């Protein structure tokens, strides 16, 4: 009997191994049949598995010319404007994969190698995903060619970019004529009123062109990011320094010392543009004497900057994220008589914040809150690097910090 049981156990194990081998063969066939190039990297970024499409796309004679090599020694990533993405850059897919899954549109170039011929940079959609195992962690990298819709979107963005550039010339001519008219003497009241309307519309159109170009650069990954690691108070200080004094006086900050010293990795120009647009929205709707309030708080891994305005409440019902859609104008939901917006400010805020690795959310605030704010609250979530950064010496000039409980009602 024991020998029969042993034989039966061997037969079952052999059947299980055969079934496992068949399953692995089918899985391998499925991975090889896909139209995407797939690679799996170990924790040291060494290629430990590839599918057949990878060898075809990257001109390798066999999988062995990819397996065992460091990923950075095989591939060079570039932004769509040809700027190189260094392996240690936090925008590099392998750096971003530490935080989870994601994707980005990049140019991929196969590096020169005796065994691996060089190819020109190709435009791919690169997707990454972490694979957590008991003993080791791996990263799945997928290269996918752009589908027809994505290619059409790229052509559309190129068209918008060219159109915006073409509009600059007539706008420059119009602004030049308006400046000459401003110096003219003997204008009637009606002419002065007409000049003011034309000047306002020309300024609005110039702002529209600038925002379209900036959004186009962000959409096509052509924005020249210059990320710096500094304290949040340092970024706010530089933003406040370029504001005029009347604007500075309406800003109140509610940031504790611990929050103000937290280090962030941000682009100063993009950070300033974000708050310029938020301040512009607040100025458009807030009454005289209103405050533009910035509050700091902490999430488990994020620093949150919440911007509160004291404008009229919004009439939107439902999803506040709709406010970030392009050409959604706040005056449509607040005060239709104020029509100087172009509907791109919050869309630009969203793209800039996400480009710096952050998240932006909108909430409708109620006039019945304790600090009597009403209207719109925008919250910016930025990844914090540490909690012990040193604030720059000039942070004392940042603006008076007004505690929530001591803030008076501007009315």
PDB file of N, CA, C and O in Angstrom, residues 57-93:
ATOM      1  N   UNK A  57      10.887  45.676 -31.048  1.00  0.00           N
ATOM      2  CA  UNK A  57      10.860  47.138 -31.027  1.00  0.00           C
ATOM      3  C   UNK A  57      12.238  47.737 -30.827  1.00  0.00           C
ATOM      4  O   UNK A  57      12.565  48.767 -31.414  1.00  0.00           O
ATOM      5  N   UNK A  58      13.039  47.092 -29.987  1.00  0.00           N
ATOM      6  CA  UNK A  58      14.310  47.681 -29.614  1.00  0.00           C
ATOM      7  C   UNK A  58      15.492  47.011 -30.315  1.00  0.00           C
ATOM      8  O   UNK A  58      16.635  47.107 -29.862  1.00  0.00           O
ATOM      9  N   UNK A  59      15.196  46.306 -31.407  1.00  0.00           N
ATOM     10  CA  UNK A  59      16.216  45.774 -32.310  1.00  0.00           C
ATOM     11  C   UNK A  59      17.228  44.874 -31.622  1.00  0.00           C
ATOM     12  O   UNK A  59      18.426  44.900 -31.929  1.00  0.00           O
ATOM     13  N   UNK A  60      16.770  44.088 -30.684  1.00  0.00           N
ATOM     14  CA  UNK A  60      17.648  43.121 -30.019  1.00  0.00           C
ATOM     15  C   UNK A  60      17.550  41.791 -30.754  1.00  0.00           C
ATOM     16  O   UNK A  60      16.474  41.379 -31.190  1.00  0.00           O
ATOM     17  N   UNK A  61      18.678  41.112 -30.915  1.00  0.00           N
ATOM     18  CA  UNK A  61      18.675  39.831 -31.614  1.00  0.00           C
ATOM     19  C   UNK A  61      17.884  38.786 -30.842  1.00  0.00           C
ATOM     20  O   UNK A  61      17.246  37.920 -31.429  1.00  0.00           O
ATOM     21  N   UNK A  62      17.938  38.858 -29.527  1.00  0.00           N
ATOM     22  CA  UNK A  62      17.182  37.929 -28.687  1.00  0.00           C
ATOM     23  C   UNK A  62      16.948  38.587 -27.339  1.00  0.00           C
ATOM     24  O   UNK A  62      17.494  39.655 -27.040  1.00  0.00           O
ATOM     25  N   UNK A  63      16.118  37.923 -26.526  1.00  0.00           N
ATOM     26  CA  UNK A  63      15.821  38.464 -25.203  1.00  0.00           C
ATOM     27  C   UNK A  63      17.076  38.567 -24.342  1.00  0.00           C
ATOM     28  O   UNK A  63      17.158  39.429 -23.455  1.00  0.00           O
ATOM     29  N   UNK A  64      18.084  37.719 -24.613  1.00  0.00           N
ATOM     30  CA  UNK A  64      19.297  37.728 -23.797  1.00  0.00           C
ATOM     31  C   UNK A  64      20.100  39.015 -23.968  1.00  0.00           C
ATOM     32  O   UNK A  64      20.948  39.328 -23.132  1.00  0.00           O
ATOM     33  N   UNK A  65      19.847  39.764 -25.049  1.00  0.00           N
ATOM     34  CA  UNK A  65      20.544  41.030 -25.239  1.00  0.00           C
ATOM     35  C   UNK A  65      19.923  42.148 -24.413  1.00  0.00           C
ATOM     36  O   UNK A  65      20.446  43.256 -24.376  1.00  0.00           O
ATOM     37  N   UNK A  66      18.784  41.857 -23.776  1.00  0.00           N
ATOM     38  CA  UNK A  66      18.141  42.809 -22.881  1.00  0.00           C
ATOM     39  C   UNK A  66      18.200  42.340 -21.430  1.00  0.00           C
ATOM     40  O   UNK A  66      18.460  43.140 -20.525  1.00  0.00           O
ATOM     41  N   UNK A  67      17.948  41.050 -21.224  1.00  0.00           N
ATOM     42  CA  UNK A  67      17.922  40.502 -19.867  1.00  0.00           C
ATOM     43  C   UNK A  67      19.319  40.549 -19.254  1.00  0.00           C
ATOM     44  O   UNK A  67      20.317  40.222 -19.896  1.00  0.00           O
ATOM     45  N   UNK A  68      19.364  40.977 -17.990  1.00  0.00           N
ATOM     46  CA  UNK A  68      20.629  41.055 -17.274  1.00  0.00           C
ATOM     47  C   UNK A  68      21.294  42.416 -17.355  1.00  0.00           C
ATOM     48  O   UNK A  68      22.276  42.665 -16.653  1.00  0.00           O
ATOM     49  N   UNK A  69      20.764  43.304 -18.199  1.00  0.00           N
ATOM     50  CA  UNK A  69      21.333  44.643 -18.328  1.00  0.00           C
ATOM     51  C   UNK A  69      20.551  45.632 -17.465  1.00  0.00           C
ATOM     52  O   UNK A  69      19.342  45.492 -17.268  1.00  0.00           O
ATOM     53  N   UNK A  70      21.235  46.661 -16.993  1.00  0.00           N
ATOM     54  CA  UNK A  70      20.573  47.715 -16.256  1.00  0.00           C
ATOM     55  C   UNK A  70      19.692  48.517 -17.212  1.00  0.00           C
ATOM     56  O   UNK A  70      20.103  48.842 -18.331  1.00  0.00           O
ATOM     57  N   UNK A  71      18.501  48.838 -16.771  1.00  0.00           N
ATOM     58  CA  UNK A  71      17.534  49.527 -17.636  1.00  0.00           C
ATOM     59  C   UNK A  71      18.089  50.848 -18.155  1.00  0.00           C
ATOM     60  O   UNK A  71      17.934  51.184 -19.332  1.00  0.00           O
ATOM     61  N   UNK A  72      18.778  51.614 -17.275  1.00  0.00           N
ATOM     62  CA  UNK A  72      19.298  52.914 -17.683  1.00  0.00           C
ATOM     63  C   UNK A  72      20.418  52.791 -18.705  1.00  0.00           C
ATOM     64  O   UNK A  72      20.690  53.743 -19.446  1.00  0.00           O
ATOM     65  N   UNK A  73      21.092  51.643 -18.738  1.00  0.00           N
ATOM     66  CA  UNK A  73      22.150  51.446 -19.727  1.00  0.00           C
ATOM     67  C   UNK A  73      21.585  51.099 -21.101  1.00  0.00           C
ATOM     68  O   UNK A  73      22.304  51.153 -22.101  1.00  0.00           O
ATOM     69  N   UNK A  74      20.301  50.743 -21.150  1.00  0.00           N
ATOM     70  CA  UNK A  74      19.668  50.356 -22.408  1.00  0.00           C
ATOM     71  C   UNK A  74      18.850  51.480 -23.030  1.00  0.00           C
ATOM     72  O   UNK A  74      18.816  51.624 -24.251  1.00  0.00           O
ATOM     73  N   UNK A  75      18.163  52.270 -22.175  1.00  0.00           N
ATOM     74  CA  UNK A  75      17.197  53.232 -22.693  1.00  0.00           C
ATOM     75  C   UNK A  75      17.459  54.635 -22.151  1.00  0.00           C
ATOM     76  O   UNK A  75      17.828  54.809 -20.984  1.00  0.00           O
ATOM     77  N   UNK A  76      17.243  55.599 -23.016  1.00  0.00           N
ATOM     78  CA  UNK A  76      17.337  57.007 -22.658  1.00  0.00           C
ATOM     79  C   UNK A  76      15.962  57.638 -22.879  1.00  0.00           C
ATOM     80  O   UNK A  76      15.385  57.522 -23.961  1.00  0.00           O
ATOM     81  N   UNK A  77      15.439  58.297 -21.852  1.00  0.00           N
ATOM     82  CA  UNK A  77      14.140  58.960 -21.947  1.00  0.00           C
ATOM     83  C   UNK A  77      14.343  60.453 -22.181  1.00  0.00           C
ATOM     84  O   UNK A  77      15.222  61.083 -21.590  1.00  0.00           O
ATOM     85  N   UNK A  78      13.489  60.993 -23.044  1.00  0.00           N
ATOM     86  CA  UNK A  78      13.496  62.429 -23.305  1.00  0.00           C
ATOM     87  C   UNK A  78      12.064  62.959 -23.258  1.00  0.00           C
ATOM     88  O   UNK A  78      11.116  62.236 -23.596  1.00  0.00           O
ATOM     89  N   UNK A  79      11.927  64.229 -22.852  1.00  0.00           N
ATOM     90  CA  UNK A  79      10.651  64.906 -23.000  1.00  0.00           C
ATOM     91  C   UNK A  79      10.383  65.105 -24.486  1.00  0.00           C
ATOM     92  O   UNK A  79      11.282  64.966 -25.326  1.00  0.00           O
ATOM     93  N   UNK A  80       9.160  65.471 -24.815  1.00  0.00           N
ATOM     94  CA  UNK A  80       8.799  65.643 -26.220  1.00  0.00           C
ATOM     95  C   UNK A  80       9.520  66.816 -26.866  1.00  0.00           C
ATOM     96  O   UNK A  80       9.563  66.917 -28.095  1.00  0.00           O
ATOM     97  N   UNK A  81      10.084  67.713 -26.055  1.00  0.00           N
ATOM     98  CA  UNK A  81      10.867  68.812 -26.616  1.00  0.00           C
ATOM     99  C   UNK A  81      12.350  68.465 -26.690  1.00  0.00           C
ATOM    100  O   UNK A  81      13.194  69.343 -26.833  1.00  0.00           O
ATOM    101  N   UNK A  82      12.673  67.161 -26.581  1.00  0.00           N
ATOM    102  CA  UNK A  82      14.028  66.611 -26.710  1.00  0.00           C
ATOM    103  C   UNK A  82      14.889  66.800 -25.463  1.00  0.00           C
ATOM    104  O   UNK A  82      16.053  66.404 -25.451  1.00  0.00           O
ATOM    105  N   UNK A  83      14.350  67.384 -24.387  1.00  0.00           N
ATOM    106  CA  UNK A  83      15.125  67.496 -23.147  1.00  0.00           C
ATOM    107  C   UNK A  83      15.291  66.125 -22.501  1.00  0.00           C
ATOM    108  O   UNK A  83      14.322  65.397 -22.343  1.00  0.00           O
ATOM    109  N   UNK A  84      16.513  65.804 -22.139  1.00  0.00           N
ATOM    110  CA  UNK A  84      16.787  64.498 -21.529  1.00  0.00           C
ATOM    111  C   UNK A  84      16.194  64.418 -20.127  1.00  0.00           C
ATOM    112  O   UNK A  84      16.157  65.413 -19.392  1.00  0.00           O
ATOM    113  N   UNK A  85      15.714  63.234 -19.764  1.00  0.00           N
ATOM    114  CA  UNK A  85      15.221  62.977 -18.413  1.00  0.00           C
ATOM    115  C   UNK A  85      16.260  62.100 -17.713  1.00  0.00           C
ATOM    116  O   UNK A  85      16.319  60.888 -17.956  1.00  0.00           O
ATOM    117  N   UNK A  86      17.106  62.667 -16.866  1.00  0.00           N
ATOM    118  CA  UNK A  86      18.141  61.866 -16.206  1.00  0.00           C
ATOM    119  C   UNK A  86      17.518  60.768 -15.333  1.00  0.00           C
ATOM    120  O   UNK A  86      16.399  60.925 -14.829  1.00  0.00           O
ATOM    121  N   UNK A  87      18.233  59.668 -15.123  1.00  0.00           N
ATOM    122  CA  UNK A  87      17.690  58.569 -14.306  1.00  0.00           C
ATOM    123  C   UNK A  87      17.331  58.978 -12.886  1.00  0.00           C
ATOM    124  O   UNK A  87      16.440  58.389 -12.283  1.00  0.00           O
ATOM    125  N   UNK A  88      18.024  60.004 -12.324  1.00  0.00           N
ATOM    126  CA  UNK A  88      17.732  60.423 -10.957  1.00  0.00           C
ATOM    127  C   UNK A  88      16.707  61.553 -10.888  1.00  0.00           C
ATOM    128  O   UNK A  88      16.396  62.041  -9.803  1.00  0.00           O
ATOM    129  N   UNK A  89      16.171  61.972 -12.038  1.00  0.00           N
ATOM    130  CA  UNK A  89      15.143  63.021 -12.068  1.00  0.00           C
ATOM    131  C   UNK A  89      13.832  62.443 -11.554  1.00  0.00           C
ATOM    132  O   UNK A  89      13.460  61.316 -11.904  1.00  0.00           O
ATOM    133  N   UNK A  90      13.111  63.208 -10.715  1.00  0.00           N
ATOM    134  CA  UNK A  90      11.869  62.673 -10.161  1.00  0.00           C
ATOM    135  C   UNK A  90      10.763  62.558 -11.200  1.00  0.00           C
ATOM    136  O   UNK A  90       9.702  62.020 -10.903  1.00  0.00           O
ATOM    137  N   UNK A  91      10.995  63.042 -12.430  1.00  0.00           N
ATOM    138  CA  UNK A  91      10.037  62.841 -13.506  1.00  0.00           C
ATOM    139  C   UNK A  91      10.351  61.600 -14.336  1.00  0.00           C
ATOM    140  O   UNK A  91       9.584  61.253 -15.228  1.00  0.00           O
ATOM    141  N   UNK A  92      11.472  60.944 -14.046  1.00  0.00           N
ATOM    142  CA  UNK A  92      11.818  59.703 -14.748  1.00  0.00           C
ATOM    143  C   UNK A  92      10.837  58.602 -14.334  1.00  0.00           C
ATOM    144  O   UNK A  92      10.486  58.487 -13.154  1.00  0.00           O
ATOM    145  N   UNK A  93      10.351  57.796 -15.291  1.00  0.00           N
ATOM    146  CA  UNK A  93       9.379  56.752 -14.942  1.00  0.00           C
ATOM    147  C   UNK A  93       9.805  55.849 -13.802  1.00  0.00           C
ATOM    148  O   UNK A  93       8.971  55.478 -12.964  1.00  0.00           O
TER     149      UNK A  93
END
